[in-house]
Short mmCIF file of C-alpha atoms in Angstrom, two decimals:
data_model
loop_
_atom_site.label_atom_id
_atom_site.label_comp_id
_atom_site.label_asym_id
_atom_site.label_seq_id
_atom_site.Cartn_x
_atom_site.Cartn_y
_atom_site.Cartn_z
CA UNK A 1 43.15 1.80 45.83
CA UNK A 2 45.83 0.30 43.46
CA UNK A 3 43.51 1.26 40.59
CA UNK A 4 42.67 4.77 41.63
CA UNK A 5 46.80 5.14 41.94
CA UNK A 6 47.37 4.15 38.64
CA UNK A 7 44.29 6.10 36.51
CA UNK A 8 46.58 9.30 38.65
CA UNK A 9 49.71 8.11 37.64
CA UNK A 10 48.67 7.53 33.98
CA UNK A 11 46.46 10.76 33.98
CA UNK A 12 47.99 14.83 32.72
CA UNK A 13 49.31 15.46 35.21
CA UNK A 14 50.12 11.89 37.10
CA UNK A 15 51.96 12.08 33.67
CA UNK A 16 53.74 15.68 34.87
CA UNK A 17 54.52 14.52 37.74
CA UNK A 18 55.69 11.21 36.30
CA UNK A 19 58.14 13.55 34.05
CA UNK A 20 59.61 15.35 36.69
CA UNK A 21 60.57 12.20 38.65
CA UNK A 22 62.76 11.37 35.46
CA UNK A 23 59.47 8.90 33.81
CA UNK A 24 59.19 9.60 30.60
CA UNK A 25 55.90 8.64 28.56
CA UNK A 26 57.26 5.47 26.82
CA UNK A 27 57.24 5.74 23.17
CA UNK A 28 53.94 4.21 21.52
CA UNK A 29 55.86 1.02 19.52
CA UNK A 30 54.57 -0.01 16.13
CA UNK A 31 52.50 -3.55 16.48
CA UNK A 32 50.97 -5.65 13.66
CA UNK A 33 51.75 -6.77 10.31
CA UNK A 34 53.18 -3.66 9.20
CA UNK A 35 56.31 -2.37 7.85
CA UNK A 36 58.58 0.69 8.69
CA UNK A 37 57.30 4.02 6.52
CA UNK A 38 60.41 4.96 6.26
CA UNK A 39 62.87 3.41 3.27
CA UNK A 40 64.29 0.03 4.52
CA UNK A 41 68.33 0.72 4.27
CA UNK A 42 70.78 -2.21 3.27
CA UNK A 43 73.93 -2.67 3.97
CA UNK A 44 76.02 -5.58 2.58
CA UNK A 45 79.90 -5.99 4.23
CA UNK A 46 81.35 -9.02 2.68
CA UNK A 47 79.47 -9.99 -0.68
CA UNK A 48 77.25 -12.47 0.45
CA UNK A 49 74.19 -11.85 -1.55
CA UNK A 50 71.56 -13.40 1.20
CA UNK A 51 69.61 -10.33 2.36
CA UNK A 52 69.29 -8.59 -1.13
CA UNK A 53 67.65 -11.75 -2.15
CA UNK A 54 65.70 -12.02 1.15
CA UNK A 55 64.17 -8.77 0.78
CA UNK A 56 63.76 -9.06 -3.35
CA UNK A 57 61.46 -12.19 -2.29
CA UNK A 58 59.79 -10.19 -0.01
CA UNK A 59 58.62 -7.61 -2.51
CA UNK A 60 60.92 -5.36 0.02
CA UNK A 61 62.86 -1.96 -2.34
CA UNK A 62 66.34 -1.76 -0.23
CA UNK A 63 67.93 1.80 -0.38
CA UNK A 64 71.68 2.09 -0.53
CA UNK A 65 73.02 2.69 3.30
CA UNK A 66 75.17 6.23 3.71
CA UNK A 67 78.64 5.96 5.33
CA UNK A 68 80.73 7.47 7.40
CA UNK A 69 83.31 6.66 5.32
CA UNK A 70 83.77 5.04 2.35
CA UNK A 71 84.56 1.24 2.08
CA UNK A 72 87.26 0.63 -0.79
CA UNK A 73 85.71 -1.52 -3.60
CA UNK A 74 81.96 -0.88 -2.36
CA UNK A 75 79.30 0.56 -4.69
CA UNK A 76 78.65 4.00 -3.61
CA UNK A 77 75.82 5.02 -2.11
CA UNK A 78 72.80 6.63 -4.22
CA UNK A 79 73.09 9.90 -5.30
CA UNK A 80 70.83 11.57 -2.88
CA UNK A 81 72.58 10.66 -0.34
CA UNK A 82 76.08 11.42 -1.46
CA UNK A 83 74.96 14.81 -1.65
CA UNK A 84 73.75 14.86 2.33
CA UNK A 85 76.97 13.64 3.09
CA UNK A 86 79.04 16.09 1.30
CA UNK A 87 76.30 19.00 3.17
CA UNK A 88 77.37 17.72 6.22
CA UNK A 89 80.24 19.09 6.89
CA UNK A 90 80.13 19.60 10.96
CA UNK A 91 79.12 16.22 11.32
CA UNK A 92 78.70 12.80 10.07
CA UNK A 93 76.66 12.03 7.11
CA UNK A 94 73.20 12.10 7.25
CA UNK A 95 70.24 10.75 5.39
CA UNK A 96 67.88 13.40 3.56
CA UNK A 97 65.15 11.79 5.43
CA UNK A 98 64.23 9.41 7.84
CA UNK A 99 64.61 5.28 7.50
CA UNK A 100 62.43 2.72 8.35
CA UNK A 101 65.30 0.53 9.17
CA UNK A 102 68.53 -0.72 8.21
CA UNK A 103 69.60 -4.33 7.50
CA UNK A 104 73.43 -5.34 7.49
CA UNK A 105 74.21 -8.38 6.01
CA UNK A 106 77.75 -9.08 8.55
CA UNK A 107 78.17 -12.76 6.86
CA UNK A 108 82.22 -12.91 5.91
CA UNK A 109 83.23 -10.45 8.69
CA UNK A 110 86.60 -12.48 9.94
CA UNK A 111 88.90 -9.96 11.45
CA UNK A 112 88.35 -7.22 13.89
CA UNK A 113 89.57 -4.55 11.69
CA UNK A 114 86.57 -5.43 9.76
CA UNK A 115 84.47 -4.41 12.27
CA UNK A 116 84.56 -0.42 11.55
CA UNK A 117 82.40 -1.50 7.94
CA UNK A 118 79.71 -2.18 10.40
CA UNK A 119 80.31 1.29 12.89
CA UNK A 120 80.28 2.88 9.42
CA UNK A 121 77.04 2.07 8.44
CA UNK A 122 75.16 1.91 11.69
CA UNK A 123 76.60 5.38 12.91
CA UNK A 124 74.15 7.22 10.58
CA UNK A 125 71.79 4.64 10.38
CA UNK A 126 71.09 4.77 14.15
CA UNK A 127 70.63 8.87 13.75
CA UNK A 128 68.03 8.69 10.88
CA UNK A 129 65.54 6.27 12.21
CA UNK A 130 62.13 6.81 12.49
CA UNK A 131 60.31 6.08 16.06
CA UNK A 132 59.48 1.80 15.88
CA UNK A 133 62.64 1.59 13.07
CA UNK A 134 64.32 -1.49 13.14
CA UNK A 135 68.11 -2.71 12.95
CA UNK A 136 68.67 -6.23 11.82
CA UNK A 137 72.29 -7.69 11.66
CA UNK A 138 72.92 -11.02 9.70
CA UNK A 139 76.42 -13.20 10.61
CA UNK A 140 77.50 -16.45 10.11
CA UNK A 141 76.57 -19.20 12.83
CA UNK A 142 79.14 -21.42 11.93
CA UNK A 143 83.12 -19.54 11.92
CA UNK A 144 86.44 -21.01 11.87
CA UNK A 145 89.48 -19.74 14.09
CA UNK A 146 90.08 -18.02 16.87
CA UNK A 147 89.66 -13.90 15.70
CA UNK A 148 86.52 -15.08 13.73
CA UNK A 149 84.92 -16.77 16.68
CA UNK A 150 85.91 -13.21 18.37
CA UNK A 151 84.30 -11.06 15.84
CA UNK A 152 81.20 -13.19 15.80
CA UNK A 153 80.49 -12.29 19.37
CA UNK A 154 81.14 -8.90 19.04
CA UNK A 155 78.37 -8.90 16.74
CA UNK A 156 76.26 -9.91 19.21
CA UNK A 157 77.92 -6.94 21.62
CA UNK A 158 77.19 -4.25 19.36
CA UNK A 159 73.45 -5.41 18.75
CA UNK A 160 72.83 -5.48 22.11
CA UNK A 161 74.34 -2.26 23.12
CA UNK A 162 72.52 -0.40 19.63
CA UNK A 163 69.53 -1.78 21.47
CA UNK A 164 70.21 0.30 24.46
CA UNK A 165 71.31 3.28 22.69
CA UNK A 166 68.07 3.53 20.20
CA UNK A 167 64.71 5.61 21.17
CA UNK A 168 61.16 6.08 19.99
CA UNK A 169 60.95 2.48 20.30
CA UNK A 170 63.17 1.48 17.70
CA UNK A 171 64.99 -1.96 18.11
CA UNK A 172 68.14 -3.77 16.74
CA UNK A 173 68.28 -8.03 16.86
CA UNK A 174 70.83 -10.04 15.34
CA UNK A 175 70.20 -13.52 13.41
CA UNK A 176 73.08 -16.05 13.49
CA UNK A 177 72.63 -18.01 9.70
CA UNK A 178 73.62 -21.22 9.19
CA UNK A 179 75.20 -22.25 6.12
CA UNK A 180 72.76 -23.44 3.65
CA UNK A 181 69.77 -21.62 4.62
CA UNK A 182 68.31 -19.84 1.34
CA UNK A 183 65.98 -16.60 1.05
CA UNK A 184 62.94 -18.80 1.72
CA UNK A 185 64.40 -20.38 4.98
CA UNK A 186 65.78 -16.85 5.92
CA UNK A 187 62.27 -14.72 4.88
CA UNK A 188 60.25 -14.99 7.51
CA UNK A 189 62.60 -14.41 10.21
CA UNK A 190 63.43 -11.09 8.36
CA UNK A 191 59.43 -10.26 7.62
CA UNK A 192 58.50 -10.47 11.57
CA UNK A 193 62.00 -8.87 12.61
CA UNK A 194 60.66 -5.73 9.62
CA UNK A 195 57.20 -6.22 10.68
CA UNK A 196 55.02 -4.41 14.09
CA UNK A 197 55.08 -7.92 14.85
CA UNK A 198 58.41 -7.81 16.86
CA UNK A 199 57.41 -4.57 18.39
CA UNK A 200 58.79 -6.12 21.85
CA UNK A 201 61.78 -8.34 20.68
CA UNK A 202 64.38 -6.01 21.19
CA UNK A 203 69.02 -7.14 21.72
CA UNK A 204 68.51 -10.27 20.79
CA UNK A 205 70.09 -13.36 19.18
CA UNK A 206 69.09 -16.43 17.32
CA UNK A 207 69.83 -18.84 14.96
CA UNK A 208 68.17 -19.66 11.53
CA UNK A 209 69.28 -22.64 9.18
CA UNK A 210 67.80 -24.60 6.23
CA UNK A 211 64.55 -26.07 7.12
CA UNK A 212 61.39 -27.89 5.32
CA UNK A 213 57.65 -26.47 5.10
CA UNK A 214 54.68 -28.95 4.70
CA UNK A 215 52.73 -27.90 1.31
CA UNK A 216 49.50 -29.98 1.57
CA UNK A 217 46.36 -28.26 4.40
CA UNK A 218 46.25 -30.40 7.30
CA UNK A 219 42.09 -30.25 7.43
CA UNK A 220 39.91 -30.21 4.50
CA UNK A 221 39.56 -26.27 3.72
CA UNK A 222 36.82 -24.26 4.96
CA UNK A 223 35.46 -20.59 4.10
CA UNK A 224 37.39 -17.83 6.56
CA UNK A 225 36.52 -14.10 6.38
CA UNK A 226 40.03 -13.40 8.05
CA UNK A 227 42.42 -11.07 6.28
CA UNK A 228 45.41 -12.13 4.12
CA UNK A 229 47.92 -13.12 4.84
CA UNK A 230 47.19 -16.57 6.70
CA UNK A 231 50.24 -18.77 6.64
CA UNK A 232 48.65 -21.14 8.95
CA UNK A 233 45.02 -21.43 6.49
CA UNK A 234 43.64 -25.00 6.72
CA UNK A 235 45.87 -25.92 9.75
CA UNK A 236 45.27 -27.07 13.25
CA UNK A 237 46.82 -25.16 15.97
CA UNK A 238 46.26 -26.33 19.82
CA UNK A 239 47.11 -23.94 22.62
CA UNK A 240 46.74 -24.68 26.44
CA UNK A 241 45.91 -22.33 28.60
CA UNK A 242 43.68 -20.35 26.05
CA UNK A 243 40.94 -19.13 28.02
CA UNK A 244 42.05 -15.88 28.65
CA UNK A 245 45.31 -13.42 28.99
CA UNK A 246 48.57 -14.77 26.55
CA UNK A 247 46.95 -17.95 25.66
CA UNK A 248 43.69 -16.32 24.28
CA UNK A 249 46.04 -13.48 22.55
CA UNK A 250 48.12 -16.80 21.02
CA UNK A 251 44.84 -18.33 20.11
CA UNK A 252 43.64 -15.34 18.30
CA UNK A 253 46.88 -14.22 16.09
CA UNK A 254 47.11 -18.04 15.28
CA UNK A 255 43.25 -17.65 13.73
CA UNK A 256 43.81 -14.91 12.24
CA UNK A 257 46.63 -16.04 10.30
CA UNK A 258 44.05 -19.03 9.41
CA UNK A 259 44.80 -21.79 11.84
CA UNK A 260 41.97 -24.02 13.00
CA UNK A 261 42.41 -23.26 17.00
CA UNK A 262 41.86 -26.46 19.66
CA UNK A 263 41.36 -23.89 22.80
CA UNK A 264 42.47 -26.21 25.97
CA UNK A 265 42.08 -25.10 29.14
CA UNK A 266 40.83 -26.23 32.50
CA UNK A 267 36.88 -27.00 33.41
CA UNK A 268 36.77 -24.23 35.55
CA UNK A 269 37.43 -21.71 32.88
CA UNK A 270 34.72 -23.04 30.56
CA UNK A 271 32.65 -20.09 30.10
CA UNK A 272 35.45 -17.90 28.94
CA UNK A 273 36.90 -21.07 27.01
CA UNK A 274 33.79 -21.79 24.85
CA UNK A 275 33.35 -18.03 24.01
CA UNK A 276 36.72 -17.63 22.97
CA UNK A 277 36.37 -21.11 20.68
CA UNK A 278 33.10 -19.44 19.50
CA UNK A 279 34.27 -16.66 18.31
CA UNK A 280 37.51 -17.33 16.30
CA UNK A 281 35.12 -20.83 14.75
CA UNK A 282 37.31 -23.25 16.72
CA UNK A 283 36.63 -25.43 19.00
CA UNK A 284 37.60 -26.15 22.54
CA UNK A 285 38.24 -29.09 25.37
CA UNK A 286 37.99 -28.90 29.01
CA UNK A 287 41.20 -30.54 29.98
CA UNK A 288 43.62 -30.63 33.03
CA UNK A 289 46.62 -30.82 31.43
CA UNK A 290 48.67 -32.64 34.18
CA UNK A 291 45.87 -35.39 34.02
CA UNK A 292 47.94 -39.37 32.50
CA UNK A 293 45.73 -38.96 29.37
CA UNK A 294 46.03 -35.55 28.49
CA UNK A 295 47.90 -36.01 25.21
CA UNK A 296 45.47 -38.92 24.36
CA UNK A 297 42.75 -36.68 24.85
CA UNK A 298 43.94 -33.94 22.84
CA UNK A 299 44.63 -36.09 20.12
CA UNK A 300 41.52 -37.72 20.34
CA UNK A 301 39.92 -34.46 20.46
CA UNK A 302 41.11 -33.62 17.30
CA UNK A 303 40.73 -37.09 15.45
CA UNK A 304 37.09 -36.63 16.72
CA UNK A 305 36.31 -33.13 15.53
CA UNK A 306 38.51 -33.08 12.16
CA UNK A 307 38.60 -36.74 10.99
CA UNK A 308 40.76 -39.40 11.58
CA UNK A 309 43.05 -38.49 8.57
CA UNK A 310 43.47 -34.91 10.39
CA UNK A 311 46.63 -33.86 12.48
CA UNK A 312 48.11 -30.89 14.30
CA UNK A 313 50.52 -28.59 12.74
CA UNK A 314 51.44 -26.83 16.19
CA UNK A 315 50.83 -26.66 19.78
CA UNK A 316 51.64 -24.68 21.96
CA UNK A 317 52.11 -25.13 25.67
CA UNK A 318 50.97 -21.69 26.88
CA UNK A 319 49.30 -23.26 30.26
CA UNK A 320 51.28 -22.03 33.34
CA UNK A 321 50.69 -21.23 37.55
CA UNK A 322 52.72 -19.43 39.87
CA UNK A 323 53.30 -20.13 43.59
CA UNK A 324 55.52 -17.79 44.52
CA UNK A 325 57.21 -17.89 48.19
CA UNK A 326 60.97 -17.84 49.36
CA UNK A 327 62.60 -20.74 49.08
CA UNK A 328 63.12 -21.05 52.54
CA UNK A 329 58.87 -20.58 52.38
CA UNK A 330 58.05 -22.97 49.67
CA UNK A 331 56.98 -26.47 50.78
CA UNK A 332 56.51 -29.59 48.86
CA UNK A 333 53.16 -29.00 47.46
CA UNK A 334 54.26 -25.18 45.87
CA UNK A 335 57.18 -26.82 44.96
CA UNK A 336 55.20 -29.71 43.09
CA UNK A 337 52.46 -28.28 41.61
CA UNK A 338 54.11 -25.33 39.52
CA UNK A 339 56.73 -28.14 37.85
CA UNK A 340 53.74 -30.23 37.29
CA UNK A 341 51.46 -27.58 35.18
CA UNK A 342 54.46 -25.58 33.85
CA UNK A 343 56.88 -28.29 32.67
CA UNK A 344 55.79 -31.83 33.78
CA UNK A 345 53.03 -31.83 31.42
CA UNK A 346 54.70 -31.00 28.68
CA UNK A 347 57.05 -33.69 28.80
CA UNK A 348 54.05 -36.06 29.06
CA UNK A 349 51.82 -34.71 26.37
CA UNK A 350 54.60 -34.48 23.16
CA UNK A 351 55.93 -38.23 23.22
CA UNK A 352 51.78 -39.43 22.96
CA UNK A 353 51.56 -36.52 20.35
CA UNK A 354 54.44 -37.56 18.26
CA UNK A 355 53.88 -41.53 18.19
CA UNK A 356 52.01 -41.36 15.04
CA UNK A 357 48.57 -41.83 16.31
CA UNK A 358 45.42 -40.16 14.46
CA UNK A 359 45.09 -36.15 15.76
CA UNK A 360 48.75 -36.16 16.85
CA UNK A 361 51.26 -33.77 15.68
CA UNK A 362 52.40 -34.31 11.89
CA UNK A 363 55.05 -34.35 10.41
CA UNK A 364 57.12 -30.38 9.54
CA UNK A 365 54.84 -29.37 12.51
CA UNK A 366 55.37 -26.91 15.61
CA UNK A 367 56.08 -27.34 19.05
CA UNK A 368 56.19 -23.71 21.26
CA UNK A 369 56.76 -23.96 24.96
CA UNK A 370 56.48 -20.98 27.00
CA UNK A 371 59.68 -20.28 28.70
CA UNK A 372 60.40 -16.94 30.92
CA UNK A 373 62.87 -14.16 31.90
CA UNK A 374 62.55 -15.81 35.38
CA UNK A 375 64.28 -19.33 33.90
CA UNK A 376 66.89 -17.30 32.69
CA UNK A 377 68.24 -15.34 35.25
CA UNK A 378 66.03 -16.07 38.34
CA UNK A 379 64.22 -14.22 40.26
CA UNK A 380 63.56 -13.37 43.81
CA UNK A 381 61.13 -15.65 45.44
CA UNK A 382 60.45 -17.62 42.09
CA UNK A 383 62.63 -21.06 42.67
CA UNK A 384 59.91 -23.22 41.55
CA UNK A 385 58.62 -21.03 38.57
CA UNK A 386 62.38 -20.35 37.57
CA UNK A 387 63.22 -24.27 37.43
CA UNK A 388 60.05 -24.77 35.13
CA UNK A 389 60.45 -22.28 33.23
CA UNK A 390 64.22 -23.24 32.73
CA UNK A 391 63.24 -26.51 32.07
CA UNK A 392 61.52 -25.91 29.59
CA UNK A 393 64.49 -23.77 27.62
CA UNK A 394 66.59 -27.34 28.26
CA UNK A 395 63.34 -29.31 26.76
CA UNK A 396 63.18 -27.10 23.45
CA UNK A 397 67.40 -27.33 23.25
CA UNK A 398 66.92 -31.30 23.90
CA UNK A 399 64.02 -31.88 21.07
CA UNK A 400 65.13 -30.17 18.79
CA UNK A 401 67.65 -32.01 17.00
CA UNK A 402 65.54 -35.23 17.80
CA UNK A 403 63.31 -34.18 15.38
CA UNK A 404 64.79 -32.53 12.43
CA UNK A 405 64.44 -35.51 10.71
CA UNK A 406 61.08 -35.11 10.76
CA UNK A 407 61.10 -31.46 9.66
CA UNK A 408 59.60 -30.75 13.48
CA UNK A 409 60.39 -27.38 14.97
CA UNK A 410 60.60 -27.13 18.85
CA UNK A 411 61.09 -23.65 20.24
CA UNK A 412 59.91 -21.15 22.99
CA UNK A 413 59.55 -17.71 23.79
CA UNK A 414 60.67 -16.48 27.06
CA UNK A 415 58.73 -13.02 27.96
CA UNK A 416 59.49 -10.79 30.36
CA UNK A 417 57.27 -8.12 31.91
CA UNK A 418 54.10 -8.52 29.86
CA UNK A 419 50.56 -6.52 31.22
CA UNK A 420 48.26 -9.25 32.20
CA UNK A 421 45.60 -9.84 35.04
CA UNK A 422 48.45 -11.71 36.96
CA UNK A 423 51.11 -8.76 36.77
CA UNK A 424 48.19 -6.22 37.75
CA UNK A 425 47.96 -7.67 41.02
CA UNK A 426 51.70 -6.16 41.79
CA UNK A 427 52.03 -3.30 44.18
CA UNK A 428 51.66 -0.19 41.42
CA UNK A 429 55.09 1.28 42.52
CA UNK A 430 57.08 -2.24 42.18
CA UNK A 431 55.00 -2.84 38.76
CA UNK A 432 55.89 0.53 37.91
CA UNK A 433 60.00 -0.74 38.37
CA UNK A 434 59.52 -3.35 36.36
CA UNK A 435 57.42 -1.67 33.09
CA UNK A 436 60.68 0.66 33.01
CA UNK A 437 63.69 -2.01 32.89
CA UNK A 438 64.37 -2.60 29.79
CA UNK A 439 65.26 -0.39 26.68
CA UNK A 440 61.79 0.18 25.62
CA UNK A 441 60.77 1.67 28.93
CA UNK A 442 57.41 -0.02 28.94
CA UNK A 443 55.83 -3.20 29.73
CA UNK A 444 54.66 -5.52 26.83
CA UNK A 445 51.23 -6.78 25.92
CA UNK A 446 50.22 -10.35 25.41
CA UNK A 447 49.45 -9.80 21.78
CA UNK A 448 53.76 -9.27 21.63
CA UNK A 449 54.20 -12.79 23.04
CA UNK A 450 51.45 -14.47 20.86
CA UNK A 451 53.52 -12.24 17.50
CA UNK A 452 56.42 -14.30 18.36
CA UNK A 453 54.92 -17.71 18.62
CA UNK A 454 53.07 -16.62 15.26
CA UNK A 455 55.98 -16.46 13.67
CA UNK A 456 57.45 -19.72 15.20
CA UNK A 457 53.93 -21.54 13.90
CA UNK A 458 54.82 -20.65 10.49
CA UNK A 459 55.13 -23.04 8.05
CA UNK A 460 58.32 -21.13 6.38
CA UNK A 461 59.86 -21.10 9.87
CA UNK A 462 60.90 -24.37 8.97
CA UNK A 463 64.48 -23.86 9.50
CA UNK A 464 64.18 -22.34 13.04
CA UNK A 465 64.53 -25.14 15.56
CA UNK A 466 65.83 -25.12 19.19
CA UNK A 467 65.61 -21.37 19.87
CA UNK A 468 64.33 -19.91 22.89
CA UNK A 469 63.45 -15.85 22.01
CA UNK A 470 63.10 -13.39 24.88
CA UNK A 471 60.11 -11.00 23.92
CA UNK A 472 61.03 -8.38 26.93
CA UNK A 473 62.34 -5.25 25.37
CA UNK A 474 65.88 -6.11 26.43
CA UNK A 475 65.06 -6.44 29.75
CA UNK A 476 68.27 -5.77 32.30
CA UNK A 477 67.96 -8.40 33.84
CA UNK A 478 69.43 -12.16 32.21
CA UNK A 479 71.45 -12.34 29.16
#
């Protein structure tokens, strides 16, 4: 019955109908390695020269922004359009076509007065951009005094609330810089924020610093037909969980960015597990992950397989259960079992990993936990899955600086509403609720989780550690 429901709902006029009742057909959001049409705008407030160069090493062409007014001292914007701006007369100035996005490079902003460079211009930026454009705001982690601490949150205010404000499934994000961090360190945090890629990563905030990138292929190279580019060529990847939903979607973006994919997952799933391996020429182990010896057995696993010299660039703990009931339902055996597959595992299998043993996890290598919307801000009838999942934010915030030394990354993605066989088995009128509460006014797709840990499993992500990155549309419920 559910399904008959929904092929109405989603039908002409289960669409009409939809429209009437104030449900708008959510916008159809650009996915994939690919960039804005449109020109890609930037805007530099205090001198620091950071983005240009970003985007120059990118191969990325940045367009002058317009203003609303002009900044004292500033070059002026290029002649084109200076000459919308002084047709606009009824208005604010306009660009002569639509952007693709528009990146402002906030690092220096100190005092609140300084703040109107940035309403200046985003107010025409936010007008001219084309459905999927993209608003990305650079500022300085690191601030001294009081006002400057104040106008670094407001930063994050104003991202957050462009977020809201844009449509056609545009999004704004902010990135918090570090001082130190070059163009490399910064690039490809800017080319997935530009890219399809982050098609569901939408009023959010993170933090990017200097890191190191391995340079030598952790197994010996083998032919691929995959597409360029493939940061991860010639590199192990292990994901839990893979057999199906998220973890197969993580275990096929990390192939086809050339990773050599360990699929793990549980005996029962085998079928699905050895097809999957099959087909994206991995390989995969039957494994209960809350078993003593599961990190000796992946790493053994991989030793075996890949040679004894061989070790893991990333894995990622994709491999989760839910047992949802009240709290005043949920006895010790719900209570148990969701902390042991969801977060107890985890903290058994990286210390065995990371002890230098043959197939463990080398050095300027990845770990990705899979964190949720849930840990953040709870939800109803989730205590167990909430205090996994939020355990495993604390776990990525812990490791992280543990391991810097050994250029190790440790980070997770949190998603929110994503369309999977688990979140089809909602009543169609709740699941309905939650595909519309967030600013993109849809739900997400695996494939926008596995984007994000793609871009955490790069090697020139080197200098993102300790983040935890909500892929949920700006979901209105958490932070």
């Amino acid at each position: 019955m559910g399904g008959l429901v929904e092929r109405l709902f989603y039908s002409g006029a289960g669409q009409a109908v939809a429209g009437r009742l104030g449900l708008p057909e959510p916008p159809v959001l650009r996915r994939g390695r690919t960039l804005p049409d449109g020109p890609v705008v930037l805007a530099t407030l205090a001198g620091s020269p950071l983005a240009a160069e970003t985007l120059e090493l990118l191969g990325i062409e940045a367009a002058l922004p317009v203003r609303d007014e002009p900044v004292p001292g500033e070059q002026p914007p290029r002649k084109e359009a200076a000459a919308s701006r002084r047709a606009a007369t009824d208005g604010p100035p306009a660009y002569p076509t639509r952007i693709g996005a528009i990146v402002v490079d906030a690092r220096g902003l100190r005092e609140v007065r300084e703040l109107e460079n940035l309403r200046a211009v985003l107010r025409p930026a936010v007008r001219a951009l084309e459905p999927s454009g993209r608003v990305v705001l650079l500022a300085d982690d690191e601030v001294d005094g009081l006002e400057a601490h104040a106008v670094r949150q407001a930063l994050d205010g104003v991202t957050r609330t462009v977020g809201k404000e844009l449509r056609g499934g545009a999004t704004a994000n902010l990135v918090f810089v570090r001082p130190g961090t070059s163009p490399e360190d910064l690039s490809s945090t800017l080319s997935f924020l530009l890219e399809g890629r982050s098609a569901f990563v939408d009023g959010q905030a993170w933090v990017v610093g200097a890191g190191a990138s391995p340079r030598e292929p952790l197994v010996e190279p083998v032919e691929t037909s995959l597409d360029p580019p493939q940061p991860l060529a010639n590199r192990i990847v292990v994901v839990t969980g893979a057999a199906r939903g998220i973890g197969a979607q993580i275990a096929t973006v990390a192939a086809r960015g050339g990773a050599t994919v360990v699929c793990v997952d549980v005996p029962a799933a085998g079928e699905a597990l050895a097809s999957l391996a099959n087909e994206l020429r991995g390989t995969a182990l039957q494994l209960d992950i809350t078993a003593p010896d599961a990190g000796e057995r992946i790493a053994a696993h991989v030793a075996s397989r890949y040679g004894t010299q061989a070790r893991i660039h990333g894995i990622v703990h994709n491999a989760g259960i839910t047992r949802d009931k009240l709290l005043a339902n949920t006895d010790a055996s719900r209570w148990a079992s969701v902390l042991a597959v969801n977060l107890e595992a985890e903290l058994r299998i990286n210390p065995v990993l990371l002890d230098g043993r043959s197939g463990g996890l080398a050095d300027h290598g990845r770990i990705v936990g899979i964190a949720s919307t849930s840990g953040i801000a709870g939800n109803r009838g989730q205590a167990n899955y909430a205090a996994s999942k939020a355990g495993v934010a604390g776990l990525v915030k812990a490791m992280a600086p543990e391991l810097v030394g050994r250029g190790i990354t440790v980070n997770a993605v949190a998603p929110g509403f994503i369309e999977t066989d688990m979140t089809a088995k909602i009543p169609f009128v709740q699941r309905e609720v939650f595909r519309r509460t967030n600013s993109l006014g849809q739900a997400g797709r695996p494939v926008d989780v596995a984007e994000t840990i793609g871009y955490f499993l790069d090697p020139a992500s080197g200098g993102v550690t300790g983040q935890v990155v909500r892929v949920c549309g700006q979901n209105l419920v958490g932070q």
